[in-house]
Amino acid sequence: MKHNHFTYKELLSFGWLKTKEHFGYLISLVVGSFVIGLITGGIPLVGNIIAGLTTLAFLAALFVITSGKKPTYKDLLTPFVTYKVTLHYFLASILYVVIVFVGIILLVLPGLYAAVRLQFYPYLIVEHENLNAIDALKKSWEMTRGRFWKLVGFMFVIGVLNLLGLLALGLGLLFTIPVTAVAYTELYKKLSPHHNTKAETVSE
Protein backbone atom coordinates (compact mmCIF):
# COMPACT_ATOMS: atom_id res chain seq x y z
CA MET A 1 0.00 0.00 0.00
CA LYS A 2 1.15 3.55 -0.66
CA HIS A 3 1.41 6.29 1.93
CA ASN A 4 3.09 9.61 2.37
CA HIS A 5 6.22 9.58 4.47
CA PHE A 6 6.04 11.30 7.85
CA THR A 7 8.18 11.84 10.91
CA TYR A 8 7.13 12.61 14.47
CA LYS A 9 9.17 15.81 14.44
CA GLU A 10 7.53 16.98 11.25
CA LEU A 11 4.02 16.39 12.57
CA LEU A 12 4.66 18.02 15.96
CA SER A 13 6.40 20.99 14.35
CA PHE A 14 3.38 21.48 12.13
CA GLY A 15 1.11 21.19 15.19
CA TRP A 16 3.14 23.82 17.05
CA LEU A 17 3.14 26.18 14.06
CA LYS A 18 -0.62 26.02 13.61
CA THR A 19 -1.24 26.28 17.35
CA LYS A 20 0.73 29.52 17.49
CA GLU A 21 -1.14 30.80 14.45
CA HIS A 22 -4.59 30.04 15.89
CA PHE A 23 -3.78 29.96 19.59
CA GLY A 24 -6.80 31.87 20.92
CA TYR A 25 -9.24 29.91 18.81
CA LEU A 26 -7.81 26.53 19.77
CA ILE A 27 -7.63 27.41 23.46
CA SER A 28 -11.30 28.39 23.39
CA LEU A 29 -12.15 24.98 21.90
CA VAL A 30 -10.10 23.10 24.50
CA VAL A 31 -11.59 25.05 27.40
CA GLY A 32 -15.09 24.80 25.93
CA SER A 33 -14.77 21.03 25.48
CA PHE A 34 -13.49 20.68 29.05
CA VAL A 35 -16.37 22.69 30.50
CA ILE A 36 -18.97 20.81 28.46
CA GLY A 37 -17.44 17.49 29.52
CA LEU A 38 -17.39 18.59 33.14
CA ILE A 39 -21.07 19.49 33.04
CA THR A 40 -22.37 16.51 31.07
CA GLY A 41 -19.75 13.82 31.71
CA GLY A 42 -21.52 12.38 34.73
CA ILE A 43 -24.85 11.97 32.97
CA PRO A 44 -25.28 8.40 31.65
CA LEU A 45 -25.58 8.18 27.85
CA VAL A 46 -26.19 11.93 27.49
CA GLY A 47 -22.57 12.60 28.44
CA ASN A 48 -21.37 10.13 25.79
CA ILE A 49 -23.55 11.68 23.12
CA ILE A 50 -22.38 15.21 23.95
CA ALA A 51 -18.76 14.04 23.97
CA GLY A 52 -19.26 12.54 20.51
CA LEU A 53 -20.81 15.72 19.14
CA THR A 54 -17.98 17.76 20.64
CA THR A 55 -15.46 15.47 18.95
CA LEU A 56 -17.11 15.97 15.55
CA ALA A 57 -17.12 19.75 15.95
CA PHE A 58 -13.48 19.80 17.07
CA LEU A 59 -12.41 17.63 14.12
CA ALA A 60 -14.22 19.92 11.68
CA ALA A 61 -12.22 22.88 13.03
CA LEU A 62 -8.97 20.90 12.84
CA PHE A 63 -9.57 20.10 9.18
CA VAL A 64 -9.95 23.82 8.44
CA ILE A 65 -6.77 24.66 10.36
CA THR A 66 -4.65 21.96 8.74
CA SER A 67 -5.87 23.02 5.30
CA GLY A 68 -4.26 26.43 5.86
CA LYS A 69 -7.50 28.37 6.20
CA LYS A 70 -8.60 30.63 9.04
CA PRO A 71 -11.12 28.79 11.23
CA THR A 72 -14.35 30.32 12.50
CA TYR A 73 -16.83 29.11 15.09
CA LYS A 74 -19.27 28.51 12.27
CA ASP A 75 -16.98 25.71 11.08
CA LEU A 76 -17.87 23.76 14.21
CA LEU A 77 -21.37 23.27 12.81
CA THR A 78 -20.19 21.73 9.53
CA PRO A 79 -20.65 18.09 10.62
CA PHE A 80 -24.25 18.80 11.57
CA VAL A 81 -25.47 20.22 8.26
CA THR A 82 -26.95 16.79 7.56
CA TYR A 83 -27.76 13.91 9.90
CA LYS A 84 -25.42 11.55 8.04
CA VAL A 85 -22.15 12.47 9.75
CA THR A 86 -23.60 12.19 13.24
CA LEU A 87 -25.42 8.94 12.49
CA HIS A 88 -22.45 7.29 10.81
CA TYR A 89 -20.10 8.45 13.55
CA PHE A 90 -22.14 6.96 16.39
CA LEU A 91 -22.74 3.70 14.51
CA ALA A 92 -19.02 3.42 13.74
CA SER A 93 -18.17 4.22 17.35
CA ILE A 94 -20.40 1.39 18.57
CA LEU A 95 -18.81 -1.05 16.11
CA TYR A 96 -15.33 0.17 17.07
CA VAL A 97 -15.97 -0.39 20.78
CA VAL A 98 -17.43 -3.85 20.14
CA ILE A 99 -14.51 -4.92 17.93
CA VAL A 100 -11.89 -3.66 20.36
CA PHE A 101 -13.72 -5.11 23.37
CA VAL A 102 -14.01 -8.54 21.76
CA GLY A 103 -10.33 -8.42 20.83
CA ILE A 104 -9.34 -7.56 24.38
CA ILE A 105 -11.50 -10.36 25.80
CA LEU A 106 -9.87 -12.87 23.48
CA LEU A 107 -6.18 -12.17 24.00
CA VAL A 108 -5.87 -8.44 24.80
CA LEU A 109 -3.35 -7.78 22.02
CA PRO A 110 -5.86 -8.26 19.16
CA GLY A 111 -8.03 -5.59 20.77
CA LEU A 112 -5.16 -3.13 21.04
CA TYR A 113 -4.12 -3.89 17.47
CA ALA A 114 -7.66 -3.23 16.22
CA ALA A 115 -7.86 -0.01 18.25
CA VAL A 116 -4.79 1.38 16.50
CA ARG A 117 -5.75 0.23 13.01
CA LEU A 118 -9.35 1.48 13.16
CA GLN A 119 -8.77 4.75 15.00
CA PHE A 120 -9.16 7.13 12.05
CA TYR A 121 -12.83 6.41 11.38
CA PRO A 122 -13.99 9.75 12.93
CA TYR A 123 -11.72 11.73 10.62
CA LEU A 124 -12.97 9.82 7.59
CA ILE A 125 -16.61 10.35 8.49
CA VAL A 126 -16.18 14.07 9.14
CA GLU A 127 -14.32 14.53 5.86
CA HIS A 128 -16.65 12.32 3.80
CA GLU A 129 -20.23 12.78 4.98
CA ASN A 130 -21.59 10.00 2.74
CA LEU A 131 -19.16 7.40 4.07
CA ASN A 132 -21.03 4.85 6.17
CA ALA A 133 -19.81 3.36 9.42
CA ILE A 134 -18.51 0.06 8.05
CA ASP A 135 -16.69 1.68 5.13
CA ALA A 136 -15.09 4.23 7.47
CA LEU A 137 -13.68 1.42 9.61
CA LYS A 138 -12.52 -0.47 6.52
CA LYS A 139 -10.77 2.59 5.11
CA SER A 140 -9.04 3.27 8.43
CA TRP A 141 -7.79 -0.32 8.40
CA GLU A 142 -6.47 0.13 4.86
CA MET A 143 -4.83 3.48 5.64
CA THR A 144 -2.90 2.13 8.59
CA ARG A 145 -1.59 -1.02 6.89
CA GLY A 146 2.15 -1.25 7.43
CA ARG A 147 2.13 1.61 9.94
CA PHE A 148 1.09 -0.10 13.18
CA TRP A 149 4.31 0.30 15.16
CA LYS A 150 4.98 3.79 13.87
CA LEU A 151 1.46 4.81 14.93
CA VAL A 152 1.95 3.23 18.35
CA GLY A 153 5.17 5.19 18.71
CA PHE A 154 3.46 8.45 17.82
CA MET A 155 0.60 7.73 20.21
CA PHE A 156 3.19 7.16 22.94
CA VAL A 157 4.93 10.46 22.16
CA ILE A 158 1.62 12.33 22.24
CA GLY A 159 0.69 10.63 25.50
CA VAL A 160 3.98 11.71 27.09
CA LEU A 161 3.53 15.30 25.88
CA ASN A 162 0.03 15.55 27.31
CA LEU A 163 1.17 13.92 30.55
CA LEU A 164 3.84 16.59 30.87
CA GLY A 165 1.16 19.19 30.18
CA LEU A 166 -0.96 17.72 32.94
CA LEU A 167 1.95 17.69 35.38
CA ALA A 168 2.53 21.38 34.67
CA LEU A 169 -0.42 22.18 36.96
CA GLY A 170 -2.72 21.14 34.14
CA LEU A 171 -2.10 24.47 32.39
CA GLY A 172 0.35 22.81 30.03
CA LEU A 173 -2.59 20.97 28.45
CA LEU A 174 -3.72 24.30 27.00
CA PHE A 175 -0.68 24.01 24.76
CA THR A 176 -0.13 20.28 24.36
CA ILE A 177 -3.71 19.34 23.46
CA PRO A 178 -3.95 21.78 20.51
CA VAL A 179 -0.46 20.87 19.28
CA THR A 180 -1.07 17.13 19.40
CA ALA A 181 -4.61 17.41 18.01
CA VAL A 182 -3.41 19.38 14.99
CA ALA A 183 -0.47 17.00 14.56
CA TYR A 184 -2.78 13.99 14.61
CA THR A 185 -5.10 15.52 12.02
CA GLU A 186 -2.11 16.16 9.80
CA LEU A 187 -1.06 12.54 10.34
CA TYR A 188 -4.49 11.43 9.12
CA LYS A 189 -4.02 13.51 5.99
CA LYS A 190 -0.60 11.99 5.43
CA LEU A 191 -2.06 8.50 5.58
CA SER A 192 -5.22 9.19 3.60
CA PRO A 193 -4.98 8.25 -0.09
CA HIS A 194 -7.25 11.24 -0.77
CA HIS A 195 -4.47 13.58 0.37
CA ASN A 196 -1.45 11.69 -0.93
CA THR A 197 0.74 13.48 -3.44
CA LYS A 198 4.07 11.77 -2.85
CA ALA A 199 3.61 8.10 -2.13
CA GLU A 200 5.93 5.39 -1.05
CA THR A 201 5.51 1.68 -0.87
CA VAL A 202 5.55 0.04 2.52
CA SER A 203 5.20 -3.56 3.60
CA GLU A 204 2.81 -5.00 6.15
Coordinates of C-alpha atoms in Angstrom, one line a residue, residues 43-132:
I43 CA -24.9 12.0 33.0
P44 CA -25.3 8.4 31.7
L45 CA -25.6 8.2 27.9
V46 CA -26.2 11.9 27.5
G47 CA -22.6 12.6 28.4
N48 CA -21.4 10.1 25.8
I49 CA -23.5 11.7 23.1
I50 CA -22.4 15.2 24.0
A51 CA -18.8 14.0 24.0
G52 CA -19.3 12.5 20.5
L53 CA -20.8 15.7 19.1
T54 CA -18.0 17.8 20.6
T55 CA -15.5 15.5 19.0
L56 CA -17.1 16.0 15.5
A57 CA -17.1 19.8 16.0
F58 CA -13.5 19.8 17.1
L59 CA -12.4 17.6 14.1
A60 CA -14.2 19.9 11.7
A61 CA -12.2 22.9 13.0
L62 CA -9.0 20.9 12.8
F63 CA -9.6 20.1 9.2
V64 CA -9.9 23.8 8.4
I65 CA -6.8 24.7 10.4
T66 CA -4.6 22.0 8.7
S67 CA -5.9 23.0 5.3
G68 CA -4.3 26.4 5.9
K69 CA -7.5 28.4 6.2
K70 CA -8.6 30.6 9.0
P71 CA -11.1 28.8 11.2
T72 CA -14.3 30.3 12.5
Y73 CA -16.8 29.1 15.1
K74 CA -19.3 28.5 12.3
D75 CA -17.0 25.7 11.1
L76 CA -17.9 23.8 14.2
L77 CA -21.4 23.3 12.8
T78 CA -20.2 21.7 9.5
P79 CA -20.6 18.1 10.6
F80 CA -24.3 18.8 11.6
V81 CA -25.5 20.2 8.3
T82 CA -26.9 16.8 7.6
Y83 CA -27.8 13.9 9.9
K84 CA -25.4 11.6 8.0
V85 CA -22.1 12.5 9.8
T86 CA -23.6 12.2 13.2
L87 CA -25.4 8.9 12.5
H88 CA -22.4 7.3 10.8
Y89 CA -20.1 8.5 13.5
F90 CA -22.1 7.0 16.4
L91 CA -22.7 3.7 14.5
A92 CA -19.0 3.4 13.7
S93 CA -18.2 4.2 17.4
I94 CA -20.4 1.4 18.6
L95 CA -18.8 -1.0 16.1
Y96 CA -15.3 0.2 17.1
V97 CA -16.0 -0.4 20.8
V98 CA -17.4 -3.8 20.1
I99 CA -14.5 -4.9 17.9
V100 CA -11.9 -3.7 20.4
F101 CA -13.7 -5.1 23.4
V102 CA -14.0 -8.5 21.8
G103 CA -10.3 -8.4 20.8
I104 CA -9.3 -7.6 24.4
I105 CA -11.5 -10.4 25.8
L106 CA -9.9 -12.9 23.5
L107 CA -6.2 -12.2 24.0
V108 CA -5.9 -8.4 24.8
L109 CA -3.4 -7.8 22.0
P110 CA -5.9 -8.3 19.2
G111 CA -8.0 -5.6 20.8
L112 CA -5.2 -3.1 21.0
Y113 CA -4.1 -3.9 17.5
A114 CA -7.7 -3.2 16.2
A115 CA -7.9 0.0 18.2
V116 CA -4.8 1.4 16.5
R117 CA -5.8 0.2 13.0
L118 CA -9.4 1.5 13.2
Q119 CA -8.8 4.8 15.0
F120 CA -9.2 7.1 12.0
Y121 CA -12.8 6.4 11.4
P122 CA -14.0 9.7 12.9
Y123 CA -11.7 11.7 10.6
L124 CA -13.0 9.8 7.6
I125 CA -16.6 10.3 8.5
V126 CA -16.2 14.1 9.1
E127 CA -14.3 14.5 5.9
H128 CA -16.7 12.3 3.8
E129 CA -20.2 12.8 5.0
N130 CA -21.6 10.0 2.7
L131 CA -19.2 7.4 4.1
N132 CA -21.0 4.8 6.2

